[in-house]
Short mmCIF file of C-alpha atoms in Angstrom, two decimals:
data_model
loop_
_atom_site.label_atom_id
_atom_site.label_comp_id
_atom_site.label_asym_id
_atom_site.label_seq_id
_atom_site.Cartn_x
_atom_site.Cartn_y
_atom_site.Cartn_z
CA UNK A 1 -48.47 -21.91 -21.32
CA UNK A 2 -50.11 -18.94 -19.63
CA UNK A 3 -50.43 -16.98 -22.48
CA UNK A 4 -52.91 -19.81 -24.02
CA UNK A 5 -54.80 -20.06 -20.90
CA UNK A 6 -58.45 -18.08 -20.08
CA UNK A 7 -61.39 -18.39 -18.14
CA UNK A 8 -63.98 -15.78 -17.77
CA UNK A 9 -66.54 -14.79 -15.17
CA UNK A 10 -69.52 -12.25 -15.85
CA UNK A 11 -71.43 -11.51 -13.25
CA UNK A 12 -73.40 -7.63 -12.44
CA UNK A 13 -71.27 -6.08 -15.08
CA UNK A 14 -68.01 -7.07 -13.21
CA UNK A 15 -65.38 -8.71 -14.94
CA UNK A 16 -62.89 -11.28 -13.80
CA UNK A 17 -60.30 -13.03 -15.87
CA UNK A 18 -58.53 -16.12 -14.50
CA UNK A 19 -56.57 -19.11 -16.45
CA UNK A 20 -57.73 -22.24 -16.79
CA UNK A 21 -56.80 -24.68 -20.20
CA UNK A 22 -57.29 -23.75 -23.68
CA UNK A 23 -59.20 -26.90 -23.74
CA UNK A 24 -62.04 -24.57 -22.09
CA UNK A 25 -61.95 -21.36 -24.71
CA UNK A 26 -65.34 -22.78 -26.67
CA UNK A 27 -67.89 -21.82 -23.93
CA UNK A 28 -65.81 -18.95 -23.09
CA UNK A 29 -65.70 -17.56 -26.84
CA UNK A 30 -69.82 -18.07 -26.60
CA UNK A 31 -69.72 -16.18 -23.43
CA UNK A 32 -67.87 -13.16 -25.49
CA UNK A 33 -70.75 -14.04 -28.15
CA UNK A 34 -73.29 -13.45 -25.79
CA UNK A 35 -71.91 -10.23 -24.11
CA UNK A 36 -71.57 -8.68 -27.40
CA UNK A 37 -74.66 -9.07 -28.14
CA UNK A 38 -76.46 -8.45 -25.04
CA UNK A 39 -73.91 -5.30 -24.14
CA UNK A 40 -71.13 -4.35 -27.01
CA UNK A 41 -69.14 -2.18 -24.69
CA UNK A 42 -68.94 -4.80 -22.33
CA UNK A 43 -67.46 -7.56 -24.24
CA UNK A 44 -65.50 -5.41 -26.21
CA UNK A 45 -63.80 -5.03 -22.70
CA UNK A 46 -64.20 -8.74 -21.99
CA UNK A 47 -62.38 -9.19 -25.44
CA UNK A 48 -59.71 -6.59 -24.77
CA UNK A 49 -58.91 -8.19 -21.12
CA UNK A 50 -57.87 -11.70 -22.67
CA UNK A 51 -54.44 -12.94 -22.07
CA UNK A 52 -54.27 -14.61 -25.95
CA UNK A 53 -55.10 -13.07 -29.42
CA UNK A 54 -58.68 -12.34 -30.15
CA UNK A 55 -59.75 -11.31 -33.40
CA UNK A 56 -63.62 -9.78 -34.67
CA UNK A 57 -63.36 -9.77 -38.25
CA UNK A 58 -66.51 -9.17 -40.45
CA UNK A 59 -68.16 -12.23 -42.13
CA UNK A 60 -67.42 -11.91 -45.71
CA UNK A 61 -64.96 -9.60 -46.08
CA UNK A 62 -62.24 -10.87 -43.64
CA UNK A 63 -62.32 -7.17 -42.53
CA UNK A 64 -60.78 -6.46 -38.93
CA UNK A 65 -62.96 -4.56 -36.91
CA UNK A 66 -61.41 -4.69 -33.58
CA UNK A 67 -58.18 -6.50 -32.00
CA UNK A 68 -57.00 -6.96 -28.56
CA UNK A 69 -53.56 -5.91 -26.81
CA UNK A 70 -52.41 -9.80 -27.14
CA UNK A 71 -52.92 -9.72 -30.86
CA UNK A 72 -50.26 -7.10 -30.49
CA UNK A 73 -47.89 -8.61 -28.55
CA UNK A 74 -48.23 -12.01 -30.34
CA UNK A 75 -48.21 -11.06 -34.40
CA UNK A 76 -45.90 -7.66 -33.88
CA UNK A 77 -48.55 -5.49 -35.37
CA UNK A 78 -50.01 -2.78 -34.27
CA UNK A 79 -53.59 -2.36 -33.47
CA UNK A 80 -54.40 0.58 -35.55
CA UNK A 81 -52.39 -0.80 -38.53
CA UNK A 82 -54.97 -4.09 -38.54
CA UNK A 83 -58.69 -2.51 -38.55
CA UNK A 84 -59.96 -2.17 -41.72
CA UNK A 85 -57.36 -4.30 -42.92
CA UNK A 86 -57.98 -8.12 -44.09
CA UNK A 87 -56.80 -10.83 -41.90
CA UNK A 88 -55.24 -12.71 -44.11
CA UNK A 89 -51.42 -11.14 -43.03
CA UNK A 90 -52.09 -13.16 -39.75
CA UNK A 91 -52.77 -16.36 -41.41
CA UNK A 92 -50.65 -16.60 -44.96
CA UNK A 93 -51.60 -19.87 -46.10
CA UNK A 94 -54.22 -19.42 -49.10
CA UNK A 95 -55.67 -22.69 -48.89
CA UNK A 96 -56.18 -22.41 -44.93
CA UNK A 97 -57.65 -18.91 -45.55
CA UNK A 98 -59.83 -20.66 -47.97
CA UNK A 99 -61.38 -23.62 -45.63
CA UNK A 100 -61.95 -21.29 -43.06
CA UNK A 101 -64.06 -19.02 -45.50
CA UNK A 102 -65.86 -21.90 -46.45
CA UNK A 103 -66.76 -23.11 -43.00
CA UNK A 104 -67.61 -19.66 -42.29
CA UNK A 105 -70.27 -19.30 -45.20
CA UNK A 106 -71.61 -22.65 -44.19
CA UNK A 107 -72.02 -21.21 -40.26
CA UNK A 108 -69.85 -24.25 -39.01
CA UNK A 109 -67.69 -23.40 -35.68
CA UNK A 110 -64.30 -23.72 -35.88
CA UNK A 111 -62.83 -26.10 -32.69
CA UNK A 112 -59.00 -26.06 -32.24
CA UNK A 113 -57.60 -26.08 -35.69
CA UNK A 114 -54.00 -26.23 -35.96
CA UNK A 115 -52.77 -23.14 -38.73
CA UNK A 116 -49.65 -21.59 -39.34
CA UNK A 117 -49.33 -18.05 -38.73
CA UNK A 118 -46.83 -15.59 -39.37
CA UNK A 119 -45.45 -12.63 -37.23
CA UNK A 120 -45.03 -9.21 -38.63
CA UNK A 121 -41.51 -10.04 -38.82
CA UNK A 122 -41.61 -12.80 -40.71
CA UNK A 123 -41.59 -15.29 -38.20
CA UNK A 124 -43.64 -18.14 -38.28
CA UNK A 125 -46.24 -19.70 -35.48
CA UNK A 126 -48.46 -22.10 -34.97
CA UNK A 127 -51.95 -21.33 -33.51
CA UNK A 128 -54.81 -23.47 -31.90
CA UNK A 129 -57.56 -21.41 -33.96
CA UNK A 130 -61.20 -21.20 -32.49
CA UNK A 131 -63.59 -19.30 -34.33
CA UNK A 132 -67.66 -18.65 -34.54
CA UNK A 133 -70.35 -16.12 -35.48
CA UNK A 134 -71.76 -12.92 -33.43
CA UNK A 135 -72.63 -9.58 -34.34
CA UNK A 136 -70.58 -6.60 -33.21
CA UNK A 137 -70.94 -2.27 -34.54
CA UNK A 138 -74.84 -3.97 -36.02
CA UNK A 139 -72.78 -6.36 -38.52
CA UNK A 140 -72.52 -10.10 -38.79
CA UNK A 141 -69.04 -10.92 -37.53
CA UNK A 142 -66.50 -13.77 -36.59
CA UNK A 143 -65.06 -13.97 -33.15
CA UNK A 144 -61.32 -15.33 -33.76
CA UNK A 145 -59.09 -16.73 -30.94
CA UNK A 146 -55.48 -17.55 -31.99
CA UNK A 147 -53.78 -19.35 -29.38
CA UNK A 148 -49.96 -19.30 -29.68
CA UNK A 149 -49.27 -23.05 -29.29
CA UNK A 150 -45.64 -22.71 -31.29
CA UNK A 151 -43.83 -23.83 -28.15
CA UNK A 152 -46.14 -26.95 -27.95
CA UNK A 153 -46.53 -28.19 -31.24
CA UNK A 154 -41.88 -28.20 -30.97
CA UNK A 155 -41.95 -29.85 -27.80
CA UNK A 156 -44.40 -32.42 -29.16
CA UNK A 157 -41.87 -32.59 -32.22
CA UNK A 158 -38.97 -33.27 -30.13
CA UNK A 159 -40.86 -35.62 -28.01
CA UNK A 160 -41.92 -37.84 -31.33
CA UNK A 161 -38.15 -37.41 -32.62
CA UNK A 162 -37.10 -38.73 -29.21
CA UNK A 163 -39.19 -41.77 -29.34
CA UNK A 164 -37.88 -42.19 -32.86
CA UNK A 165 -34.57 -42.05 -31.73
CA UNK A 166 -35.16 -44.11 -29.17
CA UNK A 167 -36.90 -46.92 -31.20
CA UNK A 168 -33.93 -46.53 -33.68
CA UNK A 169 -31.80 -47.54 -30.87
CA UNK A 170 -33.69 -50.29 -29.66
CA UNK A 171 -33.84 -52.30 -33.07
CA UNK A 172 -29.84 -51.21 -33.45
CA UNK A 173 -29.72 -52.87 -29.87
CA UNK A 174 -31.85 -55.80 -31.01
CA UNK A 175 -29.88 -56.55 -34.16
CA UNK A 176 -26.45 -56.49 -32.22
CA UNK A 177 -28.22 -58.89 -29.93
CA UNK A 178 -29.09 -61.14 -32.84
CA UNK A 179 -25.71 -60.96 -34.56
CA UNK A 180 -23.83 -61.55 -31.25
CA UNK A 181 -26.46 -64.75 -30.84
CA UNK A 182 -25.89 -65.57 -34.64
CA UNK A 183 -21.91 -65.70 -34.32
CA UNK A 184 -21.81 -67.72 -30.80
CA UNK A 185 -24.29 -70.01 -32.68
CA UNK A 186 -22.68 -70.08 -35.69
CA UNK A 187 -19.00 -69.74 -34.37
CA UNK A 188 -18.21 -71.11 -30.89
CA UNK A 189 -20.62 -73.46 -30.04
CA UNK A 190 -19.61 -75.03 -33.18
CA UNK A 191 -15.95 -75.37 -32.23
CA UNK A 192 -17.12 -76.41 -29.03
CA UNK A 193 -19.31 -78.89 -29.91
CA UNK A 194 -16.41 -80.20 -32.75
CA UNK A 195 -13.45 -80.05 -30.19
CA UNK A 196 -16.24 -82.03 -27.30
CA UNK A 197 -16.75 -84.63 -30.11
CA UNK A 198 -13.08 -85.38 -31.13
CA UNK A 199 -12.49 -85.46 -27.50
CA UNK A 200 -14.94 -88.10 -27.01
CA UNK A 201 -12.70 -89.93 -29.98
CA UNK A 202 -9.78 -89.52 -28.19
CA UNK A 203 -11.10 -91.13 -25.06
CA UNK A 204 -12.11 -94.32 -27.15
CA UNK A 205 -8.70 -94.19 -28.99
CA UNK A 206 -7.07 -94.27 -25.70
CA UNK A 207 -9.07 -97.14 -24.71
CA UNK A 208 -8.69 -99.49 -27.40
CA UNK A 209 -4.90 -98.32 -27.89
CA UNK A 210 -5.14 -96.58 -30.85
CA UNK A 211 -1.96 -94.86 -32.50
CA UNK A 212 -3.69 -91.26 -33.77
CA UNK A 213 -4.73 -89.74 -30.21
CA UNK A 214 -1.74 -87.23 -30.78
CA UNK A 215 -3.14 -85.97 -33.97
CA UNK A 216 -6.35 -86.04 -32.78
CA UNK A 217 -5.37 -83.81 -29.61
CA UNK A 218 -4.01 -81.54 -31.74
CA UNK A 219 -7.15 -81.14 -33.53
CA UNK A 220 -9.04 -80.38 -30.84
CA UNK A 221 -6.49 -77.91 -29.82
CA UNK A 222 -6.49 -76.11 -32.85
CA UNK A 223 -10.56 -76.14 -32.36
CA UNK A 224 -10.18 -74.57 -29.13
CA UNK A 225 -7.83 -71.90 -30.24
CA UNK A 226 -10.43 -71.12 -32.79
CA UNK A 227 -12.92 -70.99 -30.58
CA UNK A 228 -11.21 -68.65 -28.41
CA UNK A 229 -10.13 -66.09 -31.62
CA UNK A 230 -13.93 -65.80 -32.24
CA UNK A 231 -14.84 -65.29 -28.55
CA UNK A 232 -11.75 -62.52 -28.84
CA UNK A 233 -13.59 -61.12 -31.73
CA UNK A 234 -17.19 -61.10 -29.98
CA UNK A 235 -15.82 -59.13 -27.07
CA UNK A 236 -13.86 -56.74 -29.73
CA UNK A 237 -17.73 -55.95 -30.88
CA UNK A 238 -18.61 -54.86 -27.62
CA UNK A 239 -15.67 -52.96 -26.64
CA UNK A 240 -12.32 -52.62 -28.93
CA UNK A 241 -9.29 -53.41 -26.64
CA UNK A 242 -7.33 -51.54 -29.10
CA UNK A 243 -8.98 -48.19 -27.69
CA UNK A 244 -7.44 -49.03 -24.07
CA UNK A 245 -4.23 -50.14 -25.75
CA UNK A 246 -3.70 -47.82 -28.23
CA UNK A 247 -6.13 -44.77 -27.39
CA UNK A 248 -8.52 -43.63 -30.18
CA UNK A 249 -6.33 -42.44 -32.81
CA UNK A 250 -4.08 -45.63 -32.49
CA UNK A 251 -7.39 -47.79 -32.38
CA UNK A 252 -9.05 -46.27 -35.52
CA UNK A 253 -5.17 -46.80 -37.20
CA UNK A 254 -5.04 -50.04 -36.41
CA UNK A 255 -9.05 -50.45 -37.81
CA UNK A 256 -7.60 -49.52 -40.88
CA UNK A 257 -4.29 -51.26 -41.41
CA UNK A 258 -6.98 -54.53 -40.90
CA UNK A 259 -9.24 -53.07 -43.71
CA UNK A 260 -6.90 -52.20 -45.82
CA UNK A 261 -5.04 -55.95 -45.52
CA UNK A 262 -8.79 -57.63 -45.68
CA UNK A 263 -10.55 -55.45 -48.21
CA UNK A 264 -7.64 -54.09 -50.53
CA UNK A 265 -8.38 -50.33 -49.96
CA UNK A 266 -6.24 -47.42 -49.69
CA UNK A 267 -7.32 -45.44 -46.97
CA UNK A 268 -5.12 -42.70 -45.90
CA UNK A 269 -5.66 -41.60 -42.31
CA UNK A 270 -4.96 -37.98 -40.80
CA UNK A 271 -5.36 -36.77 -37.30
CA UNK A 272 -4.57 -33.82 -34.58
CA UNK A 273 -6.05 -34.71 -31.50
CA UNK A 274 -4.85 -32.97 -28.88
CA UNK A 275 -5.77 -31.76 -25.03
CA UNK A 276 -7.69 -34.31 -22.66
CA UNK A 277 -8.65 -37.62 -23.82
CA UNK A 278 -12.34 -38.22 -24.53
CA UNK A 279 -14.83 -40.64 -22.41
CA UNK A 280 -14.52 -44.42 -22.94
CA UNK A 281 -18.55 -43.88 -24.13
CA UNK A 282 -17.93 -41.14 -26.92
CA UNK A 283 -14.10 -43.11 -27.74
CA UNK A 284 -16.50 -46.06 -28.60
CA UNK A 285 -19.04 -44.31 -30.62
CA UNK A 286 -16.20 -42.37 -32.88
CA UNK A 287 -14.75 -45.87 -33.44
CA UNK A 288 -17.82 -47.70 -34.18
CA UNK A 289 -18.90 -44.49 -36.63
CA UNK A 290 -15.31 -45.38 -38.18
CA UNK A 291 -16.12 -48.68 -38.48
CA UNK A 292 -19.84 -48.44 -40.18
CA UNK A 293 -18.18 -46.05 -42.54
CA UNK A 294 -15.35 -47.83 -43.44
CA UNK A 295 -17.58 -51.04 -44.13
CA UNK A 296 -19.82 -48.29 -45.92
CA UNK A 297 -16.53 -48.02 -48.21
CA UNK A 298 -15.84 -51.52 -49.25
CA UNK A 299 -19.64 -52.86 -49.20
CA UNK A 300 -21.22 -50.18 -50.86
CA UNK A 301 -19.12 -47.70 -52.40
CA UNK A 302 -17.04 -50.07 -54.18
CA UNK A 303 -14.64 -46.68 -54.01
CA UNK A 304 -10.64 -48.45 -54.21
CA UNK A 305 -10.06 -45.47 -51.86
CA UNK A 306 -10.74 -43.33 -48.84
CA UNK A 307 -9.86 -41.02 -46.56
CA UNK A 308 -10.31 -40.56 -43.05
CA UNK A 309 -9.81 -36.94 -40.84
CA UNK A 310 -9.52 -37.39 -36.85
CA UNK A 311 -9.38 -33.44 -35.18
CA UNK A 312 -9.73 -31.74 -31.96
CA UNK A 313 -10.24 -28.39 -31.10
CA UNK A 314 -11.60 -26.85 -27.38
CA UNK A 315 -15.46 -27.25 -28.44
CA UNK A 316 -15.13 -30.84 -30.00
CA UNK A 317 -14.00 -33.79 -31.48
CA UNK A 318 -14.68 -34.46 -35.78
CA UNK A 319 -14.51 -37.45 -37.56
CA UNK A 320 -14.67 -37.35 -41.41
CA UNK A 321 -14.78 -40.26 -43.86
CA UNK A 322 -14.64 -39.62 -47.47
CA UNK A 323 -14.41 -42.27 -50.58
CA UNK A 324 -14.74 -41.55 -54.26
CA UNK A 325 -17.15 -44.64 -55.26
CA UNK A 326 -20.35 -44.66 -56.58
CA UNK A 327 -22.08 -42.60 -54.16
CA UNK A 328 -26.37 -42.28 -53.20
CA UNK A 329 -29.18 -39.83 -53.27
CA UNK A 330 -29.38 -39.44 -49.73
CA UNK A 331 -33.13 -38.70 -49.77
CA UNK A 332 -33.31 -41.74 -51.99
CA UNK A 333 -31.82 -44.42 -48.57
CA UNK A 334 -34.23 -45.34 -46.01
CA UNK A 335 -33.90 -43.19 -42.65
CA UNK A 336 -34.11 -46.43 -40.74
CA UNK A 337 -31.43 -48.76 -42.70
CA UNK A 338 -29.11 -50.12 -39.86
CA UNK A 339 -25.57 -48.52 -41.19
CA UNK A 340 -26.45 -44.95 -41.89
CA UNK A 341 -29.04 -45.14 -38.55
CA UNK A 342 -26.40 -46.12 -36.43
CA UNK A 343 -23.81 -43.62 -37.38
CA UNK A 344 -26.68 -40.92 -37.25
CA UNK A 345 -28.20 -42.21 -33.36
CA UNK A 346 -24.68 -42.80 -32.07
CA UNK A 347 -23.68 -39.19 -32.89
CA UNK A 348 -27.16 -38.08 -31.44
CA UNK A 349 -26.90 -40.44 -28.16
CA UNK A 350 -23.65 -38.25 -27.69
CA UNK A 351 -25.01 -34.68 -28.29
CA UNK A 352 -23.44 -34.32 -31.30
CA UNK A 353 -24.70 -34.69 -34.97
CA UNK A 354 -23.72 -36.48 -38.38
CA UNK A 355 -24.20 -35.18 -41.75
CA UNK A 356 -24.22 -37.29 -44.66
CA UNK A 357 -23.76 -36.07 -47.86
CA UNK A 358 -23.43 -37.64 -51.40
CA UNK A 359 -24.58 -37.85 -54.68
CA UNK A 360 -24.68 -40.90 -57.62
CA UNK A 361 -20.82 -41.12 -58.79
CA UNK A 362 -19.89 -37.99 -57.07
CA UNK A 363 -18.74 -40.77 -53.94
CA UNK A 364 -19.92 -40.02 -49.73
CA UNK A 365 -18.68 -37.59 -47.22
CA UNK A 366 -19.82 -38.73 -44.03
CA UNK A 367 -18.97 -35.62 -40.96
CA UNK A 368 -19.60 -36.28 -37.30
CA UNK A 369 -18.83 -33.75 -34.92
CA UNK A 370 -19.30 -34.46 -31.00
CA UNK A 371 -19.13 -31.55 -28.52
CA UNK A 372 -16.89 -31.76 -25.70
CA UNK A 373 -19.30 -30.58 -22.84
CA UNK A 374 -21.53 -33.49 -24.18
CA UNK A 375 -19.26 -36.30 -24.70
CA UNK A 376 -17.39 -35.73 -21.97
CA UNK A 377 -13.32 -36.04 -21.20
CA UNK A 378 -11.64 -38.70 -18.56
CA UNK A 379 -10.01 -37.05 -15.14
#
């Protein structure tokens, strides 16, 4: 960011100012140092010409003795309001005020510390601080750069909550991966290796003449059709038919009737939607979010009742899931455990966002709202 950025040239009294990275401002705030010394008026005007905040402050007392146009533009105050004024309005944190008093008395130089400022009106920054002793008016002083680095440090946020999100994703990924393994494991190649071995039966029956090979064929028929209900229900995990059959609302209705026949729940089901239908992607995450919450409801909850609230209007798409069971501290759950994750990433991976809120006995609302110019409508 420009406005972070300085490099400075002194040569035969002239003055140049050019940009360069903040990783630079040490030698440059010992080349203000030196002018000061050497020539006040010049440095005060090698002070005033920087393009970020610049602070001389006497050692001590914390008392401003002169501040440059950028300290203006950046904190909202105005230069005449600040001198002979503490410093400690730019900087409100007591205990950071504190440490940097300390390392002042003890002559240390201050190299890119990260502080929390505050504007004039009220708005907070963050500032790459860089600070160290001169003398300025025939007094000890402190030279003070405050880079704005607010923009930064929240791109560097959303960069480590991006990474999170995508790690969250790729263990969600890896655990469908496992259960998917786990079932064709567990499931199908267990009918198939049952139905291969009466077969082989069958064959020796026929052989030596034996009287059973009907029943046995039916056996192994019955095996197959197992086998092919689970691989029905694998594929079901990776894409719901009943969304192309039924459409969304139909799908999530037909989720339920199964819940309600499997798990002995009431669930009452409202919905409105209206205008284009939505993407095949953000169809499937509404109806997987559906499906995490309504397992939420008869694992967890132990609620003999929910509710569930499908609506449209022209900005978006809202699902809401409600049961009266025994409810969470939300703070109290793990960020990363796989049911409240996934409902949370798949709203994310869509634009859109999830809030979760409940309380011990006071039962779960879970709300997901999706934006239409993110997740998207079919031609």
């Amino acid at each position: 960011m420009a406005s972070n950025e300085l490099t400075l040239d002194i040569q035969d009294d002239a003055l140049r100012v050019s940009t360069a990275s903040v990783g630079n401002v040490e030698p440059q705030l010992t080349a203000i140092g030196q002018t000061l010394q050497a020539d006040e008026q010049l440095g005060l005007k090698v002070a005033e010409a920087l393009p970020v905040p610049l602070l001389i402050t006497r050692v001590g007392e914390g008392k401003v003795l002169f501040a440059n146009a950028a300290v203006e533009q950046t904190f909202g105050y105005k230069r005449d309001r600040l001198i002979g004024r503490n410093w400690s309005c730019l900087i409100p944190k007591l205990t950071c005020r504190k440490r940097l008093e300390q390392m002042a008395r003890q002559e240390l130089r201050v190299r890119g510390l990260t502080v929390e400022g505050r504007r004039k009106d009220g708005q907070q920054l963050w500032l790459s601080l860089w600070q160290q002793r001169s003398v300025c008016h025939g007094v000890e002083c402190l030279l003070t750069i405050l880079a704005d680095v607010t923009e930064e440090r929240r791109e560097t946020k959303r960069r480590e909550q991006q990474e999170e999100t995508l790690q969250q994703l790729l263990t969600l990924a890896d655990r469908d991966r496992e259960l998917i393994a786990c079932d064709i494991h567990d499931g199908i190649i267990q009918d198939m290796t049952g139905a291969l071995m009466h077969l082989e039966a069958v064959r020796r029956g026929i052989r030596s003449g034996s009287t059973d090979v009907d029943d046995q064929l039916q056996h192994v028929m019955q095996i197959l059709r197992n086998g092919i209900n689970e691989a029905r229900r694998l594929i079901d995990g990776v894409r719901p038919p009943d969304l192309d059959r039924f459409g969304l609302a139909g799908a999530i209705q037909s989720l339920i009737d199964r819940t309600m026949t499997a798990k002995k729940v009431q669930i009452q089901f409202r919905h409105n939607l209206r205008g284009p239908r939505l993407s095949e992607r953000a169809e499937t995450a509404l109806y997987r979010i559906a499906q995490e919450c309504l397992n939420n409801v008869w694992q967890h909850s132990r609620s003999s009742r929910a509710a569930v609230k499908l609506s449209q209007n022209d900005r978006g798409v809202r699902l809401v899931v409600r049961d009266w069971g025994v409810g969470f501290s939300p703070q109290d759950v793990s960020a990363t455990r796989f049911g409240l994750a996934g409902i949370r990433q798949r709203a994310r991976l869509m634009g859109g966002s999830a809030l979760i809120r409940s309380s011990p006995s006071k039962g779960c609302v879970i709300s997901v709202t999706l934006p239409l110019d993110k997740a998207g409508t079919r031609s």
